[in-house]
CSV table of C-alpha atoms in Angstrom, one decimal:
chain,number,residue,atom,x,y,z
A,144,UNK,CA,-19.4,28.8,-17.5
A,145,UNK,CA,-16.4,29.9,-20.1
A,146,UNK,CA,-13.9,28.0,-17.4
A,147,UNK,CA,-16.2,25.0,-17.2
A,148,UNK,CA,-16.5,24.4,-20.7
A,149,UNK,CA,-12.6,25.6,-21.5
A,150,UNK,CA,-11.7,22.9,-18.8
A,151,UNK,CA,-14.4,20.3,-20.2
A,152,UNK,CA,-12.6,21.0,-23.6
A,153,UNK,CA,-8.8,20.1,-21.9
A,154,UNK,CA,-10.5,17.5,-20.1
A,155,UNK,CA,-11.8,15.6,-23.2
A,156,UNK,CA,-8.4,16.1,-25.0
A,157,UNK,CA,-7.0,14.3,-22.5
A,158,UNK,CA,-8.8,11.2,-21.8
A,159,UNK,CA,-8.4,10.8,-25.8
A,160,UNK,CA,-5.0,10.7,-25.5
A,161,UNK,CA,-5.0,8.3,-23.2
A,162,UNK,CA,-7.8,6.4,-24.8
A,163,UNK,CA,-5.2,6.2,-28.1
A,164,UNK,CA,-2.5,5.9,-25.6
A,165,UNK,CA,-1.0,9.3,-25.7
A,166,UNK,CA,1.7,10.2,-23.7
A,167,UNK,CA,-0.2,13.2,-21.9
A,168,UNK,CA,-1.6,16.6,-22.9
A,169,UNK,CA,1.0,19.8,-21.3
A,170,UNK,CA,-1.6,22.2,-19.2
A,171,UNK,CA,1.5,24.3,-18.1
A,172,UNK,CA,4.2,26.0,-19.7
A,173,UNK,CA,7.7,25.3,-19.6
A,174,UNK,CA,8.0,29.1,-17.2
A,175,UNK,CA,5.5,27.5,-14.8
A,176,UNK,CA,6.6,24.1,-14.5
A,177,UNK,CA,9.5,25.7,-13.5
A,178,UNK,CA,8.1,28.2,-10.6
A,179,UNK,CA,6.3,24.7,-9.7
A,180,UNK,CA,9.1,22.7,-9.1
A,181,UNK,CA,11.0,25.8,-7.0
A,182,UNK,CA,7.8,26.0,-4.9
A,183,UNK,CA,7.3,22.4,-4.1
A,184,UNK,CA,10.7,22.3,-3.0
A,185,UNK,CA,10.0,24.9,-0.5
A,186,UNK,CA,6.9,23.0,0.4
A,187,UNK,CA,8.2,20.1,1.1
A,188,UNK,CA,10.7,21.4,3.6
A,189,UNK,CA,7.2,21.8,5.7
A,190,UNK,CA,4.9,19.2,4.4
A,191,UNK,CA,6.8,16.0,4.4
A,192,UNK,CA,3.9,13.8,4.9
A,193,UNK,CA,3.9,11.2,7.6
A,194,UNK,CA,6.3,7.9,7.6
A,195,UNK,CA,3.6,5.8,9.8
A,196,UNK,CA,2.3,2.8,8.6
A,197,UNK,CA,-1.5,2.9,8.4
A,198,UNK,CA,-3.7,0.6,10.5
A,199,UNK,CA,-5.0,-2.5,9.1
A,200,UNK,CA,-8.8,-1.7,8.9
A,201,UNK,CA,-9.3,-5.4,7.1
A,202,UNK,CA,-12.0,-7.3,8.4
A,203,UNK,CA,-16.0,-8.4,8.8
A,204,UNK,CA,-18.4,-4.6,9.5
A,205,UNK,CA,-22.0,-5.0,10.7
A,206,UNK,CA,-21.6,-8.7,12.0
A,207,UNK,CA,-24.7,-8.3,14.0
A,208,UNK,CA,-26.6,-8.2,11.1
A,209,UNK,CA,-25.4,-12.1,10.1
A,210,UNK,CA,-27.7,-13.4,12.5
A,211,UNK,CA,-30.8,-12.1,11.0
A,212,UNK,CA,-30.3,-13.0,7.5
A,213,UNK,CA,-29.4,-15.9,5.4
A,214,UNK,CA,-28.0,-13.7,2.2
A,215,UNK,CA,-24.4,-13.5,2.1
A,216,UNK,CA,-22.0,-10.7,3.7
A,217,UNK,CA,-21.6,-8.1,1.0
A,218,UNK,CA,-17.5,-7.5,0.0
A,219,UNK,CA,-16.2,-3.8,-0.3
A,220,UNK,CA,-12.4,-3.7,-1.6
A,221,UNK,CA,-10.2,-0.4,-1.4
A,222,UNK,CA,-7.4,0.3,-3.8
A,223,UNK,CA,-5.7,3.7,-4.0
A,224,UNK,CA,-2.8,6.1,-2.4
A,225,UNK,CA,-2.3,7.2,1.5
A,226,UNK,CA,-5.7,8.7,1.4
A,227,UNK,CA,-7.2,5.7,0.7
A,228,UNK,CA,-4.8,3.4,2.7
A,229,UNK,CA,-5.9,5.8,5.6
A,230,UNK,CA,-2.8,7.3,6.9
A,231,UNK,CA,-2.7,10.1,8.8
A,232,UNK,CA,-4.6,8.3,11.5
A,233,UNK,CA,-4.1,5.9,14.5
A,234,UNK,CA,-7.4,3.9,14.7
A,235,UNK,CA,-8.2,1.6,12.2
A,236,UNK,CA,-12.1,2.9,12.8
A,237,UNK,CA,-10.8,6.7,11.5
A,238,UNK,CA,-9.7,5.4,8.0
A,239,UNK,CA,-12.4,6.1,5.1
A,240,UNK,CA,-12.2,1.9,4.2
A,241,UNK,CA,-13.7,1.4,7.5
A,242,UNK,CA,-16.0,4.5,8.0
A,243,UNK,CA,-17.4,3.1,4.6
A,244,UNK,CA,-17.7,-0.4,5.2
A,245,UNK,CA,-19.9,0.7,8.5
A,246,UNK,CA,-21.9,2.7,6.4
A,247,UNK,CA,-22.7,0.3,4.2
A,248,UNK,CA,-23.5,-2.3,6.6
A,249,UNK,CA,-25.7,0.1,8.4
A,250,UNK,CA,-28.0,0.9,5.4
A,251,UNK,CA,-27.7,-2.8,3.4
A,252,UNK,CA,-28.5,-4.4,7.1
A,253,UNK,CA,-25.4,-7.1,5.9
A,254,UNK,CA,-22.6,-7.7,7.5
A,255,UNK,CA,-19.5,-6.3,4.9
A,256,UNK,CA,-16.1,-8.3,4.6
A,257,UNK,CA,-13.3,-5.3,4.4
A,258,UNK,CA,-10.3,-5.6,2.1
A,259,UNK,CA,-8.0,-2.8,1.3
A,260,UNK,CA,-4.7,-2.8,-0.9
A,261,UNK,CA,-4.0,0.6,-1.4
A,262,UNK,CA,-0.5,1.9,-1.2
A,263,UNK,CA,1.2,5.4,0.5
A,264,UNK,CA,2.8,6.9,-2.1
A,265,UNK,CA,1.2,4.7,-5.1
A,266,UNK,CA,0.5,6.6,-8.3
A,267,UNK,CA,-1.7,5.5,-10.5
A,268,UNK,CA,0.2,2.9,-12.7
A,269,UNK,CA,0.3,0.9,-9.5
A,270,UNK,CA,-3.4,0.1,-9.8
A,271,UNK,CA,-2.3,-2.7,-12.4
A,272,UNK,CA,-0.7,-4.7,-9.2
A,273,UNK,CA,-3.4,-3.4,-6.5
A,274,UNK,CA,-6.4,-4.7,-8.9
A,275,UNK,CA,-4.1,-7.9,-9.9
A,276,UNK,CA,-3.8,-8.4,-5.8
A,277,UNK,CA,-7.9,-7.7,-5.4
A,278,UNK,CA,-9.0,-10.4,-8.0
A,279,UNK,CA,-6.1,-13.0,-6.9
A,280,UNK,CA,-6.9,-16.5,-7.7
A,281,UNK,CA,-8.6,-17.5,-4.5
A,282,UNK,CA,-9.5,-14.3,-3.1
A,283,UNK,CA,-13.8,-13.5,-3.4
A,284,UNK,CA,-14.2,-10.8,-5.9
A,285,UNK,CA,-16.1,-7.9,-4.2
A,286,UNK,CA,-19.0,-6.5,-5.0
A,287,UNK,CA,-18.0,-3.0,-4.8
A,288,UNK,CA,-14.3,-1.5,-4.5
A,289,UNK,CA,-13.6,2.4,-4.1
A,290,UNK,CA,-10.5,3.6,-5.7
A,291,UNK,CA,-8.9,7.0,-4.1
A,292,UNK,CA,-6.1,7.9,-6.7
A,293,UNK,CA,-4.5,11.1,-8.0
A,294,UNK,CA,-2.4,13.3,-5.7
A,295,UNK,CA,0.9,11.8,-6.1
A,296,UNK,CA,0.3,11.9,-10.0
A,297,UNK,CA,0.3,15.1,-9.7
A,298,UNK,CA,3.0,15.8,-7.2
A,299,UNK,CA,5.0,13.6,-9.4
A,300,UNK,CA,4.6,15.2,-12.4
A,301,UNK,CA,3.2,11.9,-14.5
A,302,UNK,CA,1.7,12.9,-17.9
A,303,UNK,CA,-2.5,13.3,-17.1
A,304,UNK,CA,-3.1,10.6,-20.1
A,305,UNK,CA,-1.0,8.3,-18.6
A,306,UNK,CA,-2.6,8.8,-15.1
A,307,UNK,CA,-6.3,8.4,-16.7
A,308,UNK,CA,-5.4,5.8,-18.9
A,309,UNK,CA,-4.1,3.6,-15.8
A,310,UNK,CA,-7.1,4.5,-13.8
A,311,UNK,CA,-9.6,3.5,-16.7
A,312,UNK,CA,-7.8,0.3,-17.4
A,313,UNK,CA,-8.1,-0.5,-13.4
A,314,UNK,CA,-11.9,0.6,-14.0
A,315,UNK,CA,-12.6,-1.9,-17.1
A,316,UNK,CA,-10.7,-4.8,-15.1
A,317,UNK,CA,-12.5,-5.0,-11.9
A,318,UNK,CA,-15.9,-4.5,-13.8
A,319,UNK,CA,-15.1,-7.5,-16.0
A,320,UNK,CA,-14.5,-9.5,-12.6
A,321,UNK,CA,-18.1,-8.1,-12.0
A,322,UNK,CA,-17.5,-5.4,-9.6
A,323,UNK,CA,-19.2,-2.2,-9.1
A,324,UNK,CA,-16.2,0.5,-9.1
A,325,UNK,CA,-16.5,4.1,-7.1
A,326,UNK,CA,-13.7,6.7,-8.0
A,327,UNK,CA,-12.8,9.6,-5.4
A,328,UNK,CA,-11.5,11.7,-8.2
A,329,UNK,CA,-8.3,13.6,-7.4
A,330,UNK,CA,-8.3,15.6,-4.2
A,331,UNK,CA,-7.8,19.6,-4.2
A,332,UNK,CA,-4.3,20.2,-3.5
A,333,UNK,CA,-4.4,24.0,-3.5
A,334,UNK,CA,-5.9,23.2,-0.1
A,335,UNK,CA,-2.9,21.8,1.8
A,336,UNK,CA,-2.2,25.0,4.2
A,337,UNK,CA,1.7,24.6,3.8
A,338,UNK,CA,1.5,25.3,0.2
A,339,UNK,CA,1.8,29.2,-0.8
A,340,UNK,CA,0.8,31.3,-3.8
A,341,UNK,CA,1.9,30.5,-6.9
A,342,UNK,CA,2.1,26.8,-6.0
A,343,UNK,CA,-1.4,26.9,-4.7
A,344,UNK,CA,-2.8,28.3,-7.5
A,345,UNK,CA,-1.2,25.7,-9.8
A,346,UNK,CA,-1.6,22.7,-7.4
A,347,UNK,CA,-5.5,23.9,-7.5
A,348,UNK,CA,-5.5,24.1,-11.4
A,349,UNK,CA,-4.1,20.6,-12.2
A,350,UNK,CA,-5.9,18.6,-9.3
A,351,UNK,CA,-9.0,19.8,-11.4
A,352,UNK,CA,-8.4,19.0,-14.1
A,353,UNK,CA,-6.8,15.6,-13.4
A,354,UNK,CA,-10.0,15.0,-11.3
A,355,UNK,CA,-12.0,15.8,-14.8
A,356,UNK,CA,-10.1,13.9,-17.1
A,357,UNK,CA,-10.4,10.9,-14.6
A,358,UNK,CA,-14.0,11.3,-14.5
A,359,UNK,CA,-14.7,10.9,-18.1
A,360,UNK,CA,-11.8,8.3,-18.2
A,361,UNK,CA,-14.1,5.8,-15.2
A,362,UNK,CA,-17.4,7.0,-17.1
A,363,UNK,CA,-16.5,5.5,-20.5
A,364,UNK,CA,-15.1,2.6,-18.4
A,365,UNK,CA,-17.8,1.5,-16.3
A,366,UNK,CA,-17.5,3.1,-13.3
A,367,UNK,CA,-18.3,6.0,-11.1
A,368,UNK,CA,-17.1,8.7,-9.5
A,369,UNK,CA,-17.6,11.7,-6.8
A,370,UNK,CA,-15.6,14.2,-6.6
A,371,UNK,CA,-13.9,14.7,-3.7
A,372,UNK,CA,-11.6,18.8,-4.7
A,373,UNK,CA,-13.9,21.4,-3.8
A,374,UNK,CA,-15.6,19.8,-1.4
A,375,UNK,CA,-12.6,19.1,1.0
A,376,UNK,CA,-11.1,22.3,-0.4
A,377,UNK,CA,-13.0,24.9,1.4
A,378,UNK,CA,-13.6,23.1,4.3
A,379,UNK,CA,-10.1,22.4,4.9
A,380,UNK,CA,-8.9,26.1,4.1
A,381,UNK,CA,-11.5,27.2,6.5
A,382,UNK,CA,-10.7,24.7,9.5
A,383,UNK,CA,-7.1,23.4,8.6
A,384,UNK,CA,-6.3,22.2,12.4
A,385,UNK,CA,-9.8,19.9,12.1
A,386,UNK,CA,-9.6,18.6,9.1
A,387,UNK,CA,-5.9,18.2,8.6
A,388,UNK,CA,-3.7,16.0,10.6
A,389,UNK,CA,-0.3,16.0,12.3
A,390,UNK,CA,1.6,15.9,8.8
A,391,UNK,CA,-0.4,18.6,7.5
A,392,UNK,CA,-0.9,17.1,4.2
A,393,UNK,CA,-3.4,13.6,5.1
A,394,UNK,CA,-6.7,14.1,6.7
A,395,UNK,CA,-7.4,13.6,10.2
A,396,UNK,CA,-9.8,11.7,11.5
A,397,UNK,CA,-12.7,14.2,11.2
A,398,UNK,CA,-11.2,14.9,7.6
A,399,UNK,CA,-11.6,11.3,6.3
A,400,UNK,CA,-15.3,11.3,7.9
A,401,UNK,CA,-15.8,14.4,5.9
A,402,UNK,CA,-14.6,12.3,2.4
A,403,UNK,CA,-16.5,9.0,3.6
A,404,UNK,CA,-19.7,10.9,3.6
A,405,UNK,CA,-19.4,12.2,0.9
A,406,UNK,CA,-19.1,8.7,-1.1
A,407,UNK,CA,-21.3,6.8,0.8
A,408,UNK,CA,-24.2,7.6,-1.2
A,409,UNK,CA,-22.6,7.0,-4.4
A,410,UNK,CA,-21.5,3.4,-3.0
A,411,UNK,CA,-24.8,2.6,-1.8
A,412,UNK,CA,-26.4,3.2,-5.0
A,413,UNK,CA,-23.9,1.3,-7.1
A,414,UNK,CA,-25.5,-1.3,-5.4
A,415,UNK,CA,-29.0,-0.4,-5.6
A,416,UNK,CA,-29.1,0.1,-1.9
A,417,UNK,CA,-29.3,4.1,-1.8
A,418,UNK,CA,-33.2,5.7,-1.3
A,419,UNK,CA,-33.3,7.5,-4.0
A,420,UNK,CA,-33.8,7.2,-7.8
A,421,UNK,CA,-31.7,7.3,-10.4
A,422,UNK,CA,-32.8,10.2,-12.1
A,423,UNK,CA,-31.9,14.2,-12.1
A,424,UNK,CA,-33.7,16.4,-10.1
A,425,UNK,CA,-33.3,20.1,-11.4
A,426,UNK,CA,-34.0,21.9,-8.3
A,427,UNK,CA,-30.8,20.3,-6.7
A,428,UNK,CA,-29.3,21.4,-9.8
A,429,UNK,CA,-28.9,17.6,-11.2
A,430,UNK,CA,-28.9,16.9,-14.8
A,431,UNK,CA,-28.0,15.0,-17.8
A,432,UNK,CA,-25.4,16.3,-19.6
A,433,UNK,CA,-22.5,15.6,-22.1
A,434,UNK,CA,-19.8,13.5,-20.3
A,435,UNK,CA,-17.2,16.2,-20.4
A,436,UNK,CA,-19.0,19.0,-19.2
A,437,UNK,CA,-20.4,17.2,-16.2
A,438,UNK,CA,-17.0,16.1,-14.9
A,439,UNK,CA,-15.9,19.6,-15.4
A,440,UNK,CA,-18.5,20.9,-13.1
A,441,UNK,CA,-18.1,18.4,-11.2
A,442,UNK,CA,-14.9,18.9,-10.4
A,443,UNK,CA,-15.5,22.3,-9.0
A,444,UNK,CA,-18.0,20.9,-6.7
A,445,UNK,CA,-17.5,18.1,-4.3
A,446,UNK,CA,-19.3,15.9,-3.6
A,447,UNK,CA,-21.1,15.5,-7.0
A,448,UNK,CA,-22.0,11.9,-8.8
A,449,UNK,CA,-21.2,11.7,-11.9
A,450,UNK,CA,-22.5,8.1,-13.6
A,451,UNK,CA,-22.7,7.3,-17.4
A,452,UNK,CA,-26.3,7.7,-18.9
A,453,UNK,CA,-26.6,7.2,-22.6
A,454,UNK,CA,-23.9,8.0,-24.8
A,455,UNK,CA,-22.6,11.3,-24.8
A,456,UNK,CA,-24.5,11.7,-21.8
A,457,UNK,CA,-23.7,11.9,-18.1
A,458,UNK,CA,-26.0,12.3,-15.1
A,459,UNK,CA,-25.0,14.8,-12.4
A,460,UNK,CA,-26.1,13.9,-8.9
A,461,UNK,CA,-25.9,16.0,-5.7
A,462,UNK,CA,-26.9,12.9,-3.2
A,463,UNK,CA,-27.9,13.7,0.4
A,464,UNK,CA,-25.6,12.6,3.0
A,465,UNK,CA,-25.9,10.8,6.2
A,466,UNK,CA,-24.6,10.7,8.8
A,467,UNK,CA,-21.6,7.6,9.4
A,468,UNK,CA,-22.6,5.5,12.2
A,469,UNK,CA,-19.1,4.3,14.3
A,470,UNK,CA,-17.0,1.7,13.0
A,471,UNK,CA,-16.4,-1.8,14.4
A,472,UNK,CA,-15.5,-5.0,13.3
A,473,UNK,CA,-16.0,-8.5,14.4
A,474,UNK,CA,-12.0,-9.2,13.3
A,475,UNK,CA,-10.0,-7.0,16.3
A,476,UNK,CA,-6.6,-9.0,15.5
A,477,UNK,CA,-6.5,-7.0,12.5
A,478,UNK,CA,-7.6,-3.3,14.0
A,479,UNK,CA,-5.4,-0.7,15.7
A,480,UNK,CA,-6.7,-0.2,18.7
């Protein structure tokens, strides 16, 4: 509990900053930004992350269900990094966008129209051009977009304000247009098997707290998020040739099922489709409580809701997941096979 709240505290402090637009709050010293650097340099010499371009997963999920209703297709949008983009894959069916879009089509009985402009190697402050891009003159806001952002922020060294205060401001647009938003909070990067002691445990450290800080930064702004850190964590430390793929830094296949999952529920209910209510249950160990301290925990626990109550308050959600059925799209042109 004494880590929780410290991190809750750091976590706060910095989605003020970036709320008053402060350049960033320092969680390392000047010694350890400097062992950092030494050991991602090593690291990269074995995880150099993977060139491919990611299949096009763009297109119409669930068209079968068209022919028994009159209501509209619903419209899922994607913005993010590699892990949202998908790569690491070969089948446009293997990329969360379309594992999601499937799932969603399977428990809404619509068909879903698939859009995704996330970028390899995007940081946050390029969600300004990927939500311009989404809400383009012409282009049919969606309904619901997920937003995968974080690693390279850290990787990269950008100040955590800055990185929340992008995020929240991508948060507050699309909700303006009128779109739900879903935020896989910064995966756990202590988990990339490559990456040794100490960079592992630092890598661990600031992908939590980033994942924190950009909680409370989507909650104030409308949106929600699950965290995706400790529940991809442990699983991947524990089956690393599964879960990772070729590059050993993106999922594989299995890996991205894994994520999808996990933020299927939390779609769904964005959208009033998911069966069951919107209130904590305390034997799942769901509650409402202040903002900060429930992105802290759930930070350290993937998998977990977070989504804005009354102010201060945050409700904690442990949804049950379901199983993804298999991706397919009534558009092949635009899939890999």
């Amino acid at each position: 509990m004494p880590m929780t709240m410290s991190r809750a505290r750091v976590a706060r402090r910095i989605a003020t900053a970036a709320a008053f637009g402060g350049g960033g709050v320092g969680l390392l010293g000047v010694a350890a930004v400097g062992v950092l650097l030494t050991e991602v340099r090593l690291a990269r010499r074995t995880v150099g992350g993977s060139s491919d371009i990611p299949p096009c997963a763009d297109g119409r999920y669930g068209a079968a269900f068209g022919h028994r209703t009159d209501r509209p297709p619903l419209r899922l949008g994607f913005l993010g990094d590699s892990t949202a983009a998908g790569q690491g894959v070969h089948r446009a069916s293997q990329t969360p966008g379309a594992l999601l879009a499937s799932g969603l089509a399977a428990l809404s009985e619509l068909p879903v129209d698939f859009r995704n402009v996330a970028l390899p190697g995007a940081q946050s402050d390029d969600l300004e051009r990927q939500v311009e891009l989404m809400l383009a003159a012409g282009a049919e806001v969606p309904d619901v977009c997920v937003i995968m952002i974080g690693a390279n922020d850290v990787t990269h060294r950008m100040p955590p304000a800055e990185s929340v205060r992008h995020l929240a401001e991508a948060v507050r647009g699309l909700r303006a247009a009128g779109c739900e938003v879903v935020v896989g909070t910064c995966p756990d990067l202590g988990s990339v098997e490559p990456v040794y002691q100490p960079l592992r445990w630092v890598a661990r450290r600031l992908s939590r707290q980033l994942a924190a800080a950009q909680t409370i930064g989507v909650i104030e702004s409308g949106g929600r998020t699950v965290s995706l850190g400790d529940l991809l964590g442990p699983e991947f430390e524990a089956r690393p040739r599964e879960l990772f793929g070729p590059d050993n830094y993106h999922p594989s296949a299995e890996g991205y099922a894994t994520a999808a999952m996990a933020v299927l529920p939390t779609l769904c209910a964005s959208l009033g489709l998911w069966p069951e209510e919107e209130r904590p249950e305390p034997a799942r160990g769901e509650g409402l409580l202040p903002v900060e301290q429930a992105a802290a925990e759930a930070a350290s626990e993937g998998g977990t809701e977070v989504t804005a109550s009354r102010a201060p308050w945050a409700l904690l959600k442990h949804r049950r997941r379901r199983q993804l059925p298999a991706a397919e799209t009534t558009d092949p042109s635009s899939v890999t096979p």
